Amino acid sequence: MKKCGYIAIIGRPNVGKSTLLNHILRYKVSITSRKPQTTRHQITGIKTENNIQYIYVDTPGLHQDEPKAINRFMNKEAGSVIQDVDVILFVVEVGKWTSTDAWVLEKIAQAKVPVILVVNKVDQLKKRHDALVFEKEILEKYHFAASFLISAKQGHYIDKLESKIAEYLPQSDYFFFGTDQVTDRTERFIIAEIIREKLMRTMGQEVPYQLTVEIDKCKFDEGKNLMEIHATILVERKGQKAMIIGSKGSKLKKIGTDARQDMESMLDRKVFLQLWVKVKENWSDDERALRSLGYDSNL
C-alpha cells in the first residue's frame, strides 16, 4: 500500500519556507531571497521516495494589514490551502515571534489536520539551549502534532522532519503525480520566477516590490539545443525602470546573465535571454491588470 498526500508550508514572510522546500526536493522550484514577499504563488513540489509521495505546497507568506490587490491575492493563495491538505508545517524563525506569527497560527488552528511546528534558522544561534527555550514557549500556544528545530539552509534535521510527515500521510492505491515529476508548475512559470529572483537579489535595498515578470516568447530550437526567451519586467514608475536598468544597462545585464546561467543549469541547454523593462502604472493594485498577468481572478 502506498502513501500519498499534501503538505502545506505556512508561515509569515521570510521565515525560510521556500528554502525548506528546495532542500527537501534537492531541486529549485521556489525562488528565494532575503526580501519578504518573494514567493507570490502556491508552488507545488513533489517528492516520491519508495512507496511514499510527498506533495508539498509552498505558499506566500501570510501578512496582516496589506491593502493592495496583490497582497490580498497572496493572502488568499496561502489561506486557501489550509483546508485542502493532509498535514501543515507551521514555520517560524527561531527567537522571533511576532503578532503576524500569532495571526497565522489563528488561521491554521481552524484546520482539522495535524500541524507540525518547524522552528527554522537554528544555525544562527550560538547556543542550542536558546532554541529549546523558544520552542517550548511556542509549544504552549497550540497542540502541535510534533515539533522540530531545523536549519533549512544547512539541511539540519530535515530527514527526521520528513519521517514524521510520512506518518500522517494517508494511504493510497496510487500516486497523484508521476514518480519522476518534481513540480506541477510550467517551464515558463519557473523561468519568470528565476528572473524575478535575480531582480530581488541584484537590486538589494533598492528593489521595487511593485515588479513582476511576463514571458513574451519561449521557443526551443532542437537542432541548436537552444532556448530563446524574451521577457518583460513590469514596474510601476519610471524611476523604478531606471534603477533596474542601471548605468549604461549594467544592472539589467547582470540580472540577465545570472538568470541565464540558472536557466541553462535547470534546462540543460543553451539559453538566449532578452530582457526589457516596461512601466505599467499601478499594476500591483489593479485587479484587471493582475488577472492579465496570471494572478487570481477572485482577489
Coordinates of C-alpha atoms in Angstrom, one line a residue:
M1 CA 0.0 0.0 0.0
K2 CA 1.3 3.4 -1.0
K3 CA 1.1 6.7 0.9
C4 CA 0.3 10.0 -0.8
G5 CA -0.7 13.3 0.5
Y6 CA -0.4 17.1 0.5
I7 CA 1.7 19.1 3.0
A8 CA 1.2 22.9 3.3
I9 CA 4.2 25.0 4.3
I10 CA 2.7 28.0 6.1
G11 CA 4.2 31.0 7.9
R12 CA 4.8 34.7 7.8
P13 CA 7.1 36.2 5.2
N14 CA 10.8 35.5 5.2
V15 CA 10.9 32.5 7.7
G16 CA 12.5 30.2 5.1
K17 CA 9.6 28.3 3.6
S18 CA 11.0 28.2 0.1
T19 CA 14.5 27.3 1.2
L20 CA 13.0 24.4 3.1
L21 CA 11.0 23.2 0.1
N22 CA 14.1 23.4 -2.2
H23 CA 16.2 21.5 0.2
I24 CA 13.7 18.7 0.6
L25 CA 13.3 18.3 -3.1
R26 CA 17.0 18.8 -3.8
Y27 CA 15.8 20.9 -6.8
K28 CA 15.0 24.5 -7.0
V29 CA 11.3 25.0 -7.7
S30 CA 10.7 28.0 -5.4
I31 CA 12.7 31.2 -5.6
T32 CA 14.4 32.7 -2.6
S33 CA 15.9 35.9 -1.4
R34 CA 16.3 37.8 1.9
K35 CA 13.4 40.1 1.0
P36 CA 9.9 39.4 2.4
Q37 CA 7.1 38.5 0.0
T38 CA 9.5 36.8 -2.5
T39 CA 7.0 34.0 -3.1
R40 CA 3.7 35.2 -4.6
H41 CA 2.1 32.0 -5.8
Q42 CA 1.4 28.5 -4.5
I43 CA 4.4 26.3 -5.6
T44 CA 3.8 22.6 -5.6
G45 CA 6.9 20.5 -5.1
I46 CA 6.7 16.7 -5.5
K47 CA 9.0 14.1 -3.9
T48 CA 8.5 10.4 -4.4
E49 CA 10.5 8.0 -2.3
N50 CA 9.9 4.3 -2.3
N51 CA 6.1 3.9 -1.6
I52 CA 5.6 7.5 -0.4
Q53 CA 4.7 10.5 -2.5
Y54 CA 5.0 13.9 -0.6
I55 CA 3.2 16.8 -2.3
Y56 CA 4.5 20.0 -0.8
V57 CA 2.7 23.3 -1.3
D58 CA 4.9 26.3 -0.7
T59 CA 2.8 29.4 0.0
P60 CA 3.3 33.1 0.0
G61 CA 3.9 34.4 3.5
L62 CA 0.7 35.5 5.2
H63 CA 0.8 39.1 6.3
Q64 CA -1.6 41.5 8.0
D65 CA -3.0 44.9 7.0
E66 CA -1.8 44.9 3.4
P67 CA -4.4 46.8 1.4
K68 CA -3.0 46.3 -2.2
A69 CA -4.7 43.8 -4.5
I70 CA -1.6 41.7 -5.0
N71 CA -1.3 41.4 -1.2
R72 CA -4.9 40.2 -1.0
F73 CA -4.1 37.7 -3.7
M74 CA -1.0 36.4 -1.8
N75 CA -3.0 36.0 1.5
K76 CA -5.7 34.2 -0.4
E77 CA -3.2 31.9 -2.1
A78 CA -1.7 31.0 1.3
G79 CA -5.0 30.7 3.2
S80 CA -6.8 28.6 0.6
V81 CA -4.5 25.6 1.1
I82 CA -5.1 25.2 4.8
Q83 CA -8.4 23.3 4.4
D84 CA -7.2 21.2 1.5
V85 CA -4.1 19.4 2.8
D86 CA -3.3 16.4 5.0
V87 CA -0.5 18.0 7.1
I88 CA 0.5 21.6 7.8
L89 CA 4.1 22.7 8.5
F90 CA 3.9 25.9 10.6
V91 CA 7.3 27.5 10.0
V92 CA 8.7 30.2 12.4
E93 CA 12.0 31.8 12.8
V94 CA 13.9 30.9 16.0
G95 CA 13.9 33.7 18.5
K96 CA 11.4 35.9 16.6
W97 CA 7.7 35.5 17.5
T98 CA 5.6 38.4 16.1
S99 CA 2.0 39.4 16.0
T100 CA 1.8 38.1 12.4
D101 CA 3.0 34.7 13.6
A102 CA 0.2 34.7 16.2
W103 CA -2.3 35.7 13.5
V104 CA -1.1 33.0 11.2
L105 CA -1.4 30.4 14.0
E106 CA -5.0 31.5 14.5
K107 CA -5.7 30.8 10.8
I108 CA -4.0 27.4 11.0
A109 CA -5.9 26.5 14.1
Q110 CA -9.1 26.4 12.0
A111 CA -7.8 23.4 10.1
K112 CA -8.6 19.8 11.2
V113 CA -5.3 18.3 10.2
P114 CA -2.1 17.6 12.1
V115 CA 0.1 20.7 12.5
I116 CA 3.9 20.3 12.9
L117 CA 5.8 23.2 14.3
V118 CA 9.1 23.9 12.4
V119 CA 11.5 26.2 14.1
N120 CA 13.9 27.3 11.4
K121 CA 17.3 29.1 11.3
V122 CA 18.6 27.5 14.4
D123 CA 22.1 27.6 12.9
Q124 CA 22.0 31.4 13.6
L125 CA 22.1 30.8 17.3
K126 CA 25.3 30.1 19.2
K127 CA 23.5 28.1 22.0
R128 CA 21.0 25.3 21.2
H129 CA 19.5 25.9 24.7
D130 CA 18.1 29.2 23.5
A131 CA 16.4 27.4 20.6
L132 CA 14.9 24.9 23.0
V133 CA 13.6 27.7 25.3
F134 CA 12.0 29.4 22.3
E135 CA 10.5 26.1 21.1
K136 CA 8.9 25.4 24.5
E137 CA 7.3 28.9 24.5
I138 CA 5.7 28.2 21.1
L139 CA 4.5 24.7 22.0
E140 CA 2.5 26.3 24.8
K141 CA 0.4 28.2 22.3
Y142 CA -1.1 25.3 20.4
H143 CA -1.5 21.5 20.5
F144 CA 1.1 20.6 17.8
A145 CA 1.4 17.1 16.5
A146 CA 5.2 17.4 16.6
S147 CA 7.9 19.9 16.7
F148 CA 11.4 20.2 15.1
L149 CA 14.3 22.6 15.3
I150 CA 15.9 22.8 11.9
S151 CA 18.1 24.7 9.6
A152 CA 16.6 24.7 6.1
K153 CA 19.7 26.4 4.7
Q154 CA 22.1 23.8 6.2
G155 CA 19.7 20.9 5.9
H156 CA 19.9 20.0 9.6
Y157 CA 17.3 17.6 10.9
I158 CA 15.1 17.8 7.8
D159 CA 15.3 14.0 7.3
K160 CA 13.7 13.5 10.7
L161 CA 11.0 16.0 9.8
E162 CA 10.2 14.1 6.6
S163 CA 9.9 10.8 8.6
K164 CA 7.4 12.4 10.9
I165 CA 5.4 13.9 8.0
A166 CA 5.2 10.4 6.4
E167 CA 3.4 9.1 9.5
Y168 CA 0.5 11.4 8.8
L169 CA 0.1 10.9 5.1
P170 CA -3.0 8.9 4.1
Q171 CA -2.8 5.5 2.4
S172 CA -3.5 5.4 -1.3
D173 CA -3.8 2.9 -4.1
Y174 CA -1.9 5.2 -6.5
F175 CA 0.3 8.3 -6.7
F176 CA -1.2 11.6 -7.8
F177 CA 1.8 12.5 -9.9
G178 CA 4.5 10.7 -11.9
T179 CA 7.3 9.3 -9.9
D180 CA 9.9 11.5 -11.7
Q181 CA 7.8 14.7 -11.5
V182 CA 9.2 17.5 -9.3
T183 CA 6.6 20.2 -9.7
D184 CA 3.3 20.9 -11.4
R185 CA 4.4 24.4 -12.5
T186 CA 5.2 25.0 -16.2
E187 CA 8.6 25.8 -17.5
R188 CA 7.5 29.3 -18.5
F189 CA 6.4 30.0 -14.9
I190 CA 9.7 28.8 -13.4
I191 CA 11.7 30.9 -16.0
A192 CA 9.7 34.0 -15.0
E193 CA 10.4 33.3 -11.3
I194 CA 14.1 32.9 -11.9
I195 CA 14.2 36.3 -13.5
R196 CA 12.3 37.8 -10.6
E197 CA 14.6 36.2 -8.1
K198 CA 17.7 37.7 -9.7
L199 CA 15.9 41.1 -9.7
M200 CA 15.3 40.8 -5.9
R201 CA 18.9 39.8 -5.2
T202 CA 20.6 42.2 -7.5
M203 CA 18.7 45.3 -6.5
G204 CA 19.4 45.0 -2.8
Q205 CA 17.6 47.6 -0.7
E206 CA 16.6 49.5 -3.9
V207 CA 14.4 46.7 -5.1
P208 CA 10.9 47.9 -6.0
Y209 CA 8.4 45.3 -4.8
Q210 CA 6.0 46.6 -7.4
L211 CA 7.6 44.5 -10.2
T212 CA 6.6 41.3 -12.0
V213 CA 7.9 39.4 -15.0
E214 CA 6.0 38.4 -18.1
I215 CA 7.3 35.9 -20.6
D216 CA 6.7 37.1 -24.1
K217 CA 8.4 34.3 -26.0
C218 CA 9.8 30.9 -25.1
K219 CA 10.9 28.8 -28.1
F220 CA 13.2 25.8 -28.2
D221 CA 15.4 25.1 -31.3
E222 CA 16.1 21.4 -31.0
G223 CA 18.7 21.4 -33.7
K224 CA 20.8 24.1 -31.9
N225 CA 19.8 22.8 -28.4
L226 CA 18.9 26.5 -27.8
M227 CA 16.1 28.0 -25.8
E228 CA 15.2 31.6 -26.9
I229 CA 13.4 33.6 -24.2
H230 CA 12.1 37.1 -24.4
A231 CA 10.7 38.6 -21.1
T232 CA 9.4 41.9 -19.9
I233 CA 10.0 43.3 -16.4
L234 CA 7.0 45.4 -15.4
V235 CA 7.4 48.2 -12.9
E236 CA 5.0 50.9 -11.7
R237 CA 7.2 54.1 -12.1
K238 CA 9.8 55.5 -14.4
G239 CA 12.2 55.8 -11.5
Q240 CA 12.0 52.1 -10.9
K241 CA 12.7 51.4 -14.5
A242 CA 15.9 53.5 -14.3
M243 CA 17.0 51.6 -11.2
I244 CA 16.7 48.2 -12.8
I245 CA 18.4 49.2 -16.0
G246 CA 21.3 50.9 -14.1
S247 CA 24.1 53.0 -15.5
K248 CA 24.6 52.1 -19.2
G249 CA 22.4 49.0 -18.6
S250 CA 24.8 47.5 -16.1
K251 CA 22.3 46.1 -13.6
L252 CA 20.0 44.7 -16.3
K253 CA 22.9 43.0 -17.9
K254 CA 23.9 41.4 -14.5
I255 CA 20.3 40.3 -13.9
G256 CA 20.1 38.7 -17.3
T257 CA 23.5 36.9 -17.0
D258 CA 22.6 35.5 -13.6
A259 CA 19.2 34.4 -14.7
R260 CA 20.5 32.8 -17.9
Q261 CA 23.1 30.8 -16.0
D262 CA 20.4 29.4 -13.7
M263 CA 18.2 28.6 -16.7
E264 CA 20.9 26.8 -18.5
S265 CA 21.6 24.7 -15.4
M266 CA 17.9 23.9 -14.9
L267 CA 17.1 23.2 -18.6
D268 CA 20.4 21.5 -19.5
R269 CA 20.6 23.6 -22.7
K270 CA 21.9 26.9 -24.0
V271 CA 19.7 29.9 -23.4
F272 CA 19.4 33.2 -25.3
L273 CA 17.7 35.6 -22.9
Q274 CA 16.4 39.1 -23.9
L275 CA 15.0 41.4 -21.2
W276 CA 13.0 44.6 -21.5
V277 CA 11.8 46.9 -18.7
K278 CA 8.4 48.5 -19.1
V279 CA 6.3 50.8 -16.9
K280 CA 2.7 49.7 -16.2
E281 CA 1.4 52.2 -13.7
N282 CA -0.3 50.8 -10.6
W283 CA -0.4 47.2 -11.8
S284 CA 0.0 45.7 -8.3
D285 CA -3.2 47.3 -7.1
D286 CA -5.2 46.9 -10.3
E287 CA -7.2 43.7 -10.3
R288 CA -7.8 43.8 -14.0
A289 CA -4.0 44.1 -14.6
L290 CA -3.3 41.3 -12.1
R291 CA -5.7 39.0 -14.0
S292 CA -4.0 39.7 -17.3
L293 CA -0.7 38.9 -15.7
G294 CA -1.8 35.5 -14.5
Y295 CA -2.8 36.3 -10.9
D296 CA -6.1 35.0 -9.4
S297 CA -9.3 36.4 -10.8
N298 CA -11.1 36.5 -7.4
L299 CA -9.0 38.7 -5.2

